Tab-separated table of C-alpha atoms in Angstrom:
chain	number	residue	atom	x	y	z
A	1492	MET	CA	76.567	115.099	209.697
A	1493	LYS	CA	74.486	115.616	206.600
A	1494	THR	CA	74.897	111.929	205.734
A	1495	ARG	CA	73.648	110.854	209.041
A	1496	LEU	CA	70.637	113.085	208.714
A	1497	SER	CA	69.852	111.629	205.261
A	1498	VAL	CA	70.028	108.102	206.553
A	1499	ILE	CA	67.790	108.976	209.491
A	1500	ALA	CA	65.349	110.613	206.998
A	1501	VAL	CA	65.227	107.522	204.836
A	1502	LEU	CA	64.627	105.303	207.897
A	1503	VAL	CA	61.870	107.535	209.084
A	1504	LEU	CA	60.291	107.604	205.601
A	1505	SER	CA	60.522	103.854	205.391
A	1506	VAL	CA	58.807	103.463	208.748
A	1507	VAL	CA	56.121	105.884	207.644
A	1508	LEU	CA	55.545	104.069	204.376
A	1509	GLN	CA	55.494	100.701	206.007
A	1510	GLY	CA	52.979	102.133	208.334
A	1511	CYS	CA	50.848	103.365	205.437
A	1512	VAL	CA	51.160	100.287	203.072
A	1513	SER	CA	50.765	96.683	204.038
A	1514	ASN	CA	53.666	94.313	203.605
A	1515	LYS	CA	51.825	92.240	201.031
A	1516	LYS	CA	51.025	95.193	198.877
A	1517	TYR	CA	54.592	96.388	199.114
A	1518	ASP	CA	55.976	93.048	197.995
A	1519	SER	CA	53.628	93.011	195.017
A	1520	LEU	CA	54.729	96.452	193.953
A	1521	GLN	CA	58.339	95.545	194.428
A	1522	SER	CA	57.949	92.447	192.213
A	1523	SER	CA	56.261	94.483	189.494
A	1524	TYR	CA	58.996	97.016	189.646
A	1525	ASP	CA	61.689	94.381	189.431
A	1526	LYS	CA	59.975	92.727	186.447
A	1527	LEU	CA	59.596	96.083	184.759
A	1528	GLN	CA	63.290	96.731	185.245
A	1529	SER	CA	64.110	93.283	183.818
A	1530	ASP	CA	61.845	93.821	180.805
A	1531	THR	CA	63.376	97.215	180.228
A	1532	ARG	CA	66.867	95.730	180.206
A	1533	GLU	CA	65.736	92.981	177.841
A	1534	VAL	CA	64.105	95.456	175.475
A	1535	ARG	CA	67.213	97.610	175.529
A	1536	GLN	CA	69.372	94.603	174.688
A	1537	LYS	CA	67.065	93.626	171.818
A	1538	TYR	CA	67.142	97.238	170.608
A	1539	LEU	CA	70.916	97.262	170.621
A	1540	LEU	CA	71.011	93.899	168.803
A	1541	THR	CA	68.457	95.135	166.267
A	1542	GLU	CA	70.429	98.331	165.743
A	1543	ARG	CA	73.596	96.353	165.143
A	1544	SER	CA	71.783	93.969	162.730
A	1545	LEU	CA	70.342	96.931	160.869
A	1546	ALA	CA	73.804	98.449	160.484
A	1547	VAL	CA	75.172	95.146	159.146
A	1548	ALA	CA	72.215	94.833	156.773
A	1549	GLY	CA	72.809	98.420	155.607
A	1550	ASP	CA	76.432	97.643	154.849
A	1551	ARG	CA	75.370	94.474	153.012
A	1552	VAL	CA	72.794	96.409	150.964
A	1553	LYS	CA	75.424	99.015	150.074
A	1554	SER	CA	77.858	96.271	149.000
A	1555	LEU	CA	75.168	94.600	146.890
A	1556	GLU	CA	74.286	97.915	145.264
A	1557	GLU	CA	77.933	98.470	144.377
A	1558	GLN	CA	78.164	94.938	142.921
A	1559	LEU	CA	74.974	95.509	140.962
A	1560	ALA	CA	76.329	98.770	139.524
A	1561	SER	CA	79.583	97.024	138.588
A	1562	GLU	CA	77.737	94.149	136.893
A	1563	ARG	CA	75.583	96.594	134.971
A	1564	THR	CA	78.751	98.345	133.741
A	1565	ASN	CA	80.210	94.978	132.717
A	1566	LEU	CA	76.975	94.079	130.949
A	1567	ARG	CA	77.057	97.309	128.934
A	1568	ALA	CA	80.690	96.678	128.006
A	1569	LEU	CA	79.904	93.108	126.952
A	1570	GLN	CA	76.931	94.293	124.906
A	1571	GLU	CA	79.092	96.867	123.123
A	1572	ALA	CA	81.775	94.241	122.475
A	1573	LEU	CA	79.119	91.864	121.161
A	1574	ASN	CA	77.748	94.515	118.818
A	1575	LYS	CA	81.242	95.239	117.505
A	1576	CYS	CA	81.900	91.525	117.095
A	1577	LEU	CA	78.653	91.053	115.202
A	1578	ASN	CA	79.490	93.982	112.908
A	1579	SER	CA	83.011	92.641	112.410
A	1580	THR	CA	81.703	89.123	111.777
A	1581	SER	CA	79.290	90.464	109.190
A	1582	GLN	CA	82.167	92.210	107.398
A	1583	GLY	CA	84.323	89.112	107.934
A	1584	ASN	CA	81.714	86.922	106.302
A	1585	VAL	CA	81.845	89.180	103.244
A	1586	ASN	CA	85.644	88.983	103.160
A	1587	ILE	CA	85.623	85.212	103.680
A	1588	SER	CA	83.095	84.788	100.884
A	1589	LYS	CA	85.276	86.902	98.592
A	1590	LEU	CA	88.360	84.919	99.603
A	1591	VAL	CA	86.589	81.615	98.896
A	1592	ASP	CA	85.641	82.883	95.435
A	1593	GLU	CA	89.242	83.896	94.781
A	1594	ILE	CA	90.515	80.506	95.972
A	1595	ASN	CA	88.026	78.688	93.751
A	1596	SER	CA	89.040	80.861	90.800
A	1597	SER	CA	92.711	80.205	91.549
A	1598	ASN	CA	92.114	76.457	91.806
A	1599	LYS	CA	90.285	76.531	88.487
A	1600	TYR	CA	93.178	78.391	86.866
A	1601	ILE	CA	95.716	75.972	88.368
A	1602	GLN	CA	93.739	73.035	86.998
A	1603	GLN	CA	93.716	74.686	83.564
A	1604	LEU	CA	97.486	75.090	83.793
A	1605	VAL	CA	97.884	71.445	84.822
A	1606	ASN	CA	95.736	70.343	81.893
A	1607	THR	CA	97.755	72.538	79.546
A	1608	LYS	CA	101.016	71.152	80.928
A	1609	ASN	CA	99.759	67.581	80.541
A	1610	LYS	CA	98.778	68.384	76.968
A	1611	SER	CA	102.189	69.936	76.345
A	1612	ASP	CA	104.022	66.996	77.929
A	1613	SER	CA	102.062	64.516	75.833
A	1614	LEU	CA	102.763	66.514	72.682
A	1615	ASN	CA	106.447	66.763	73.540
A	1616	LEU	CA	106.629	62.991	73.999
A	1617	VAL	CA	104.924	62.377	70.652
A	1618	LEU	CA	107.241	64.812	68.898
A	1619	THR	CA	110.318	63.259	70.517
A	1620	ASN	CA	109.257	59.763	69.443
A	1621	ASN	CA	108.571	60.955	65.896
A	1622	LEU	CA	111.941	62.670	65.688
A	1623	THR	CA	113.989	59.769	67.021
A	1624	ARG	CA	112.263	56.819	65.347
A	1625	SER	CA	114.543	57.055	62.279
A	1626	LEU	CA	117.724	56.996	64.402
A	1627	SER	CA	119.509	53.713	65.054
A	1628	GLN	CA	120.496	52.490	68.499
A	1629	GLN	CA	124.112	53.374	67.764
A	1630	GLU	CA	123.156	56.870	66.662
A	1631	MET	CA	121.081	57.356	69.797
A	1632	LYS	CA	124.273	57.034	71.848
A	1633	ASP	CA	125.677	60.194	70.228
A	1634	VAL	CA	122.404	62.014	69.606
A	1635	ASN	CA	120.086	63.348	72.310
A	1636	VAL	CA	116.678	64.647	71.195
A	1637	GLN	CA	114.361	66.584	73.490
A	1638	VAL	CA	111.232	68.637	72.929
A	1639	LEU	CA	110.569	71.324	75.528
A	1640	LYS	CA	107.544	73.604	75.104
A	1641	GLY	CA	107.445	72.946	71.391
A	1642	VAL	CA	111.153	73.646	70.835
A	1643	VAL	CA	113.215	70.759	69.440
A	1644	TYR	CA	116.726	70.341	70.901
A	1645	ILE	CA	119.042	67.922	69.079
A	1646	SER	CA	122.396	67.550	70.826
A	1647	LEU	CA	125.224	65.883	68.836
A	1648	SER	CA	128.468	64.728	70.448
A	1649	ASP	CA	131.733	65.964	68.934
A	1650	ASN	CA	133.002	62.371	68.694
A	1651	MET	CA	130.288	61.625	66.167
A	1652	LEU	CA	130.472	64.906	64.219
A	1653	TYR	CA	134.086	65.978	63.959
A	1654	ASN	CA	137.558	64.641	63.448
A	1655	SER	CA	139.600	64.755	66.649
A	1656	GLY	CA	140.719	68.300	67.553
A	1657	SER	CA	139.155	69.687	64.382
A	1658	TYR	CA	136.072	71.544	63.221
A	1659	GLU	CA	135.817	69.565	59.999
A	1660	ILE	CA	132.814	67.210	59.687
A	1661	SER	CA	133.825	63.537	59.829
A	1662	SER	CA	132.749	61.103	57.132
A	1663	ARG	CA	130.820	58.943	59.559
A	1664	ALA	CA	128.597	61.890	60.565
A	1665	GLY	CA	126.982	62.050	57.124
A	1666	GLU	CA	124.219	59.498	57.652
A	1667	THR	CA	123.152	60.999	60.968
A	1668	LEU	CA	123.187	64.548	59.570
A	1669	SER	CA	121.045	63.440	56.654
A	1670	LYS	CA	118.370	62.185	59.059
A	1671	ILE	CA	118.554	65.413	61.061
A	1672	ALA	CA	118.294	67.392	57.803
A	1673	LYS	CA	115.066	65.516	57.046
A	1674	ILE	CA	113.689	66.500	60.460
A	1675	ILE	CA	114.600	70.138	59.778
A	1676	LYS	CA	112.904	69.998	56.381
A	1677	ASP	CA	109.775	68.472	57.916
A	1678	TYR	CA	109.517	71.625	60.043
A	1679	SER	CA	110.008	73.864	57.041
A	1680	ASN	CA	108.643	77.033	58.663
A	1681	TYR	CA	110.810	76.727	61.779
A	1682	ASP	CA	114.046	78.614	62.411
A	1683	VAL	CA	117.181	76.563	63.101
A	1684	LEU	CA	120.039	77.595	65.385
A	1685	ILE	CA	123.253	75.566	65.295
A	1686	GLU	CA	125.102	76.142	68.569
A	1687	GLY	CA	128.659	74.946	69.261
A	1688	ASN	CA	129.883	74.126	72.797
A	1689	THR	CA	133.245	72.965	74.160
A	1690	ASP	CA	134.794	71.842	77.422
A	1691	ASN	CA	137.165	74.115	79.338
A	1692	VAL	CA	140.413	72.654	77.989
A	1693	PRO	CA	142.263	75.370	75.971
A	1694	ILE	CA	142.622	74.639	72.261
A	1695	SER	CA	146.192	74.420	70.886
A	1696	GLN	CA	145.711	74.745	67.111
A	1697	PRO	CA	147.696	77.392	65.239
A	1698	ASN	CA	144.693	78.598	63.234
A	1699	ILE	CA	142.211	78.569	66.180
A	1700	ARG	CA	142.610	81.228	68.856
A	1701	ASN	CA	140.450	79.739	71.651
A	1702	ASN	CA	137.343	77.704	72.458
A	1703	TRP	CA	135.119	80.538	71.236
A	1704	ASP	CA	136.634	80.133	67.801
A	1705	LEU	CA	136.415	76.348	67.910
A	1706	SER	CA	132.723	76.317	68.937
A	1707	ALA	CA	131.764	78.883	66.294
A	1708	LEU	CA	133.738	77.109	63.549
A	1709	ARG	CA	132.130	73.757	64.399
A	1710	ALA	CA	128.638	75.318	64.291
A	1711	SER	CA	129.497	76.931	60.953
A	1712	SER	CA	130.683	73.584	59.568
A	1713	VAL	CA	127.341	71.947	60.442
A	1714	VAL	CA	125.388	74.863	58.930
A	1715	GLN	CA	127.315	74.606	55.667
A	1716	ALA	CA	126.948	70.818	55.548
A	1717	LEU	CA	123.174	71.106	56.024
A	1718	GLN	CA	123.003	73.734	53.285
A	1719	LYS	CA	125.366	72.234	50.713
A	1720	ASN	CA	124.985	68.506	51.282
A	1721	TYR	CA	121.364	68.173	52.395
A	1722	GLY	CA	119.561	71.113	50.800
A	1723	VAL	CA	118.404	72.976	53.919
A	1724	ASP	CA	117.423	76.571	53.138
A	1725	PRO	CA	120.291	78.759	54.498
A	1726	LYS	CA	117.793	81.550	55.328
A	1727	ARG	CA	116.538	79.361	58.147
A	1728	LEU	CA	120.004	78.631	59.566
A	1729	THR	CA	122.020	80.520	62.184
A	1730	ALA	CA	125.475	79.485	63.413
A	1731	GLY	CA	126.637	80.438	66.909
A	1732	GLY	CA	129.394	79.491	69.329
A	1733	ARG	CA	129.205	79.504	73.123
A	1734	GLY	CA	132.664	78.182	73.817
A	1735	GLU	CA	133.111	76.624	77.252
A	1736	TYR	CA	130.551	78.892	78.923
A	1737	ASN	CA	127.419	76.765	78.616
A	1738	PRO	CA	128.386	73.478	80.326
A	1739	ILE	CA	125.824	70.810	81.121
A	1740	ALA	CA	128.219	68.666	83.193
A	1741	ASP	CA	131.232	68.976	85.467
A	1742	ASN	CA	134.431	69.734	83.540
A	1743	ASN	CA	136.513	68.143	86.305
A	1744	THR	CA	135.753	64.647	84.966
A	1745	ASN	CA	136.428	63.105	81.552
A	1746	ASP	CA	132.797	62.069	81.245
A	1747	GLY	CA	131.647	65.593	82.066
A	1748	LYS	CA	134.006	67.100	79.499
A	1749	ALA	CA	132.729	64.686	76.853
A	1750	LYS	CA	129.127	65.781	77.539
A	1751	ASN	CA	130.099	69.453	77.293
A	1752	ARG	CA	131.790	68.966	73.894
A	1753	ARG	CA	128.636	69.036	71.816
A	1754	THR	CA	126.834	70.800	69.000
A	1755	GLN	CA	123.208	71.606	69.593
A	1756	ILE	CA	120.642	72.025	66.843
A	1757	ILE	CA	117.681	74.045	68.092
A	1758	ILE	CA	114.554	74.002	65.918
A	1759	THR	CA	112.321	76.859	67.064
A	1760	PRO	CA	108.730	77.477	65.888
A	1761	LYS	CA	107.383	80.933	65.175
A	1762	LEU	CA	105.176	82.427	67.887
A	1763	ASP	CA	101.854	81.396	66.313
A	1764	GLN	CA	103.161	77.891	65.667
A	1765	PHE	CA	104.422	77.713	69.221
A	1766	MET	CA	100.952	78.538	70.546
A	1767	ASP	CA	99.412	75.884	68.323
A	1768	LEU	CA	101.818	73.318	69.728
A	1769	ILE	CA	101.426	73.833	73.444
A	1770	GLY	CA	98.017	75.512	73.625
A	1771	LYS	CA	97.541	79.067	74.791
A	1772	ALA	CA	97.731	79.508	78.557
A	1773	PRO	CA	94.254	80.084	80.044
A	1774	ASP	CA	93.151	83.582	80.913
A	1775	GLN	CA	93.341	83.947	84.678
A	1776	GLN	CA	90.247	86.085	84.689
A	1777	ALA	CA	88.185	83.593	82.746
A	1778	GLU	CA	85.162	82.199	84.529
């Protein structure tokens, strides 16, 4: 009932209004109203779009601010690392410079050693040639002369020196021993060690206990021959035996055993003479 009354009221009002306003005027107002409604909707849509864009822009700005803060932190870390690196490099340059100086000093010392060695090698060669020039080709087969660091080593085979299985000097050894005696006399201030050596075959002589005895007796025979027959001062002479315990070759072969059966004459300079021969080693601290 109420609904019907409302409808009737609206119809009556409409008739009244139509009676009061002309149709043309009404249409104009209606058009304006409709346009206003359309503009309002459009503005609202633009507002909503603008609001959404602003929210997106705000999120973007926040993200950029966070990135900027992170990059600033990274920049500070890089700057600190750079400062440490520069400080370390400065210290490293000092260490490298010191190392280069040490290397240069070491190279200089090595070169001095090389020069000294070359001088020593040349002197050794000259001494060896001087010592062997009086020996014949045949004698050179049984005599080996070397000079190492100013020390003269004369190695004599037992075949040349002794009678077979004996420590007595053979008659044919006299000429060679006389030449060696001259060498010893030429180095009158040098000490002389006569050293006997054998192979590892046990000796079977009733008056010789073992190879120690044989080597020592052979060395003693040479010492006494140099003293009595060739006038070498006995104060300079020392006799020693090393038995089979100083081999220079393999005792499992006949050739090796022959090389091990030897008597070695070692002519050794005093310390000051030794330095004069090879030259004093350079001081490592020298500039």
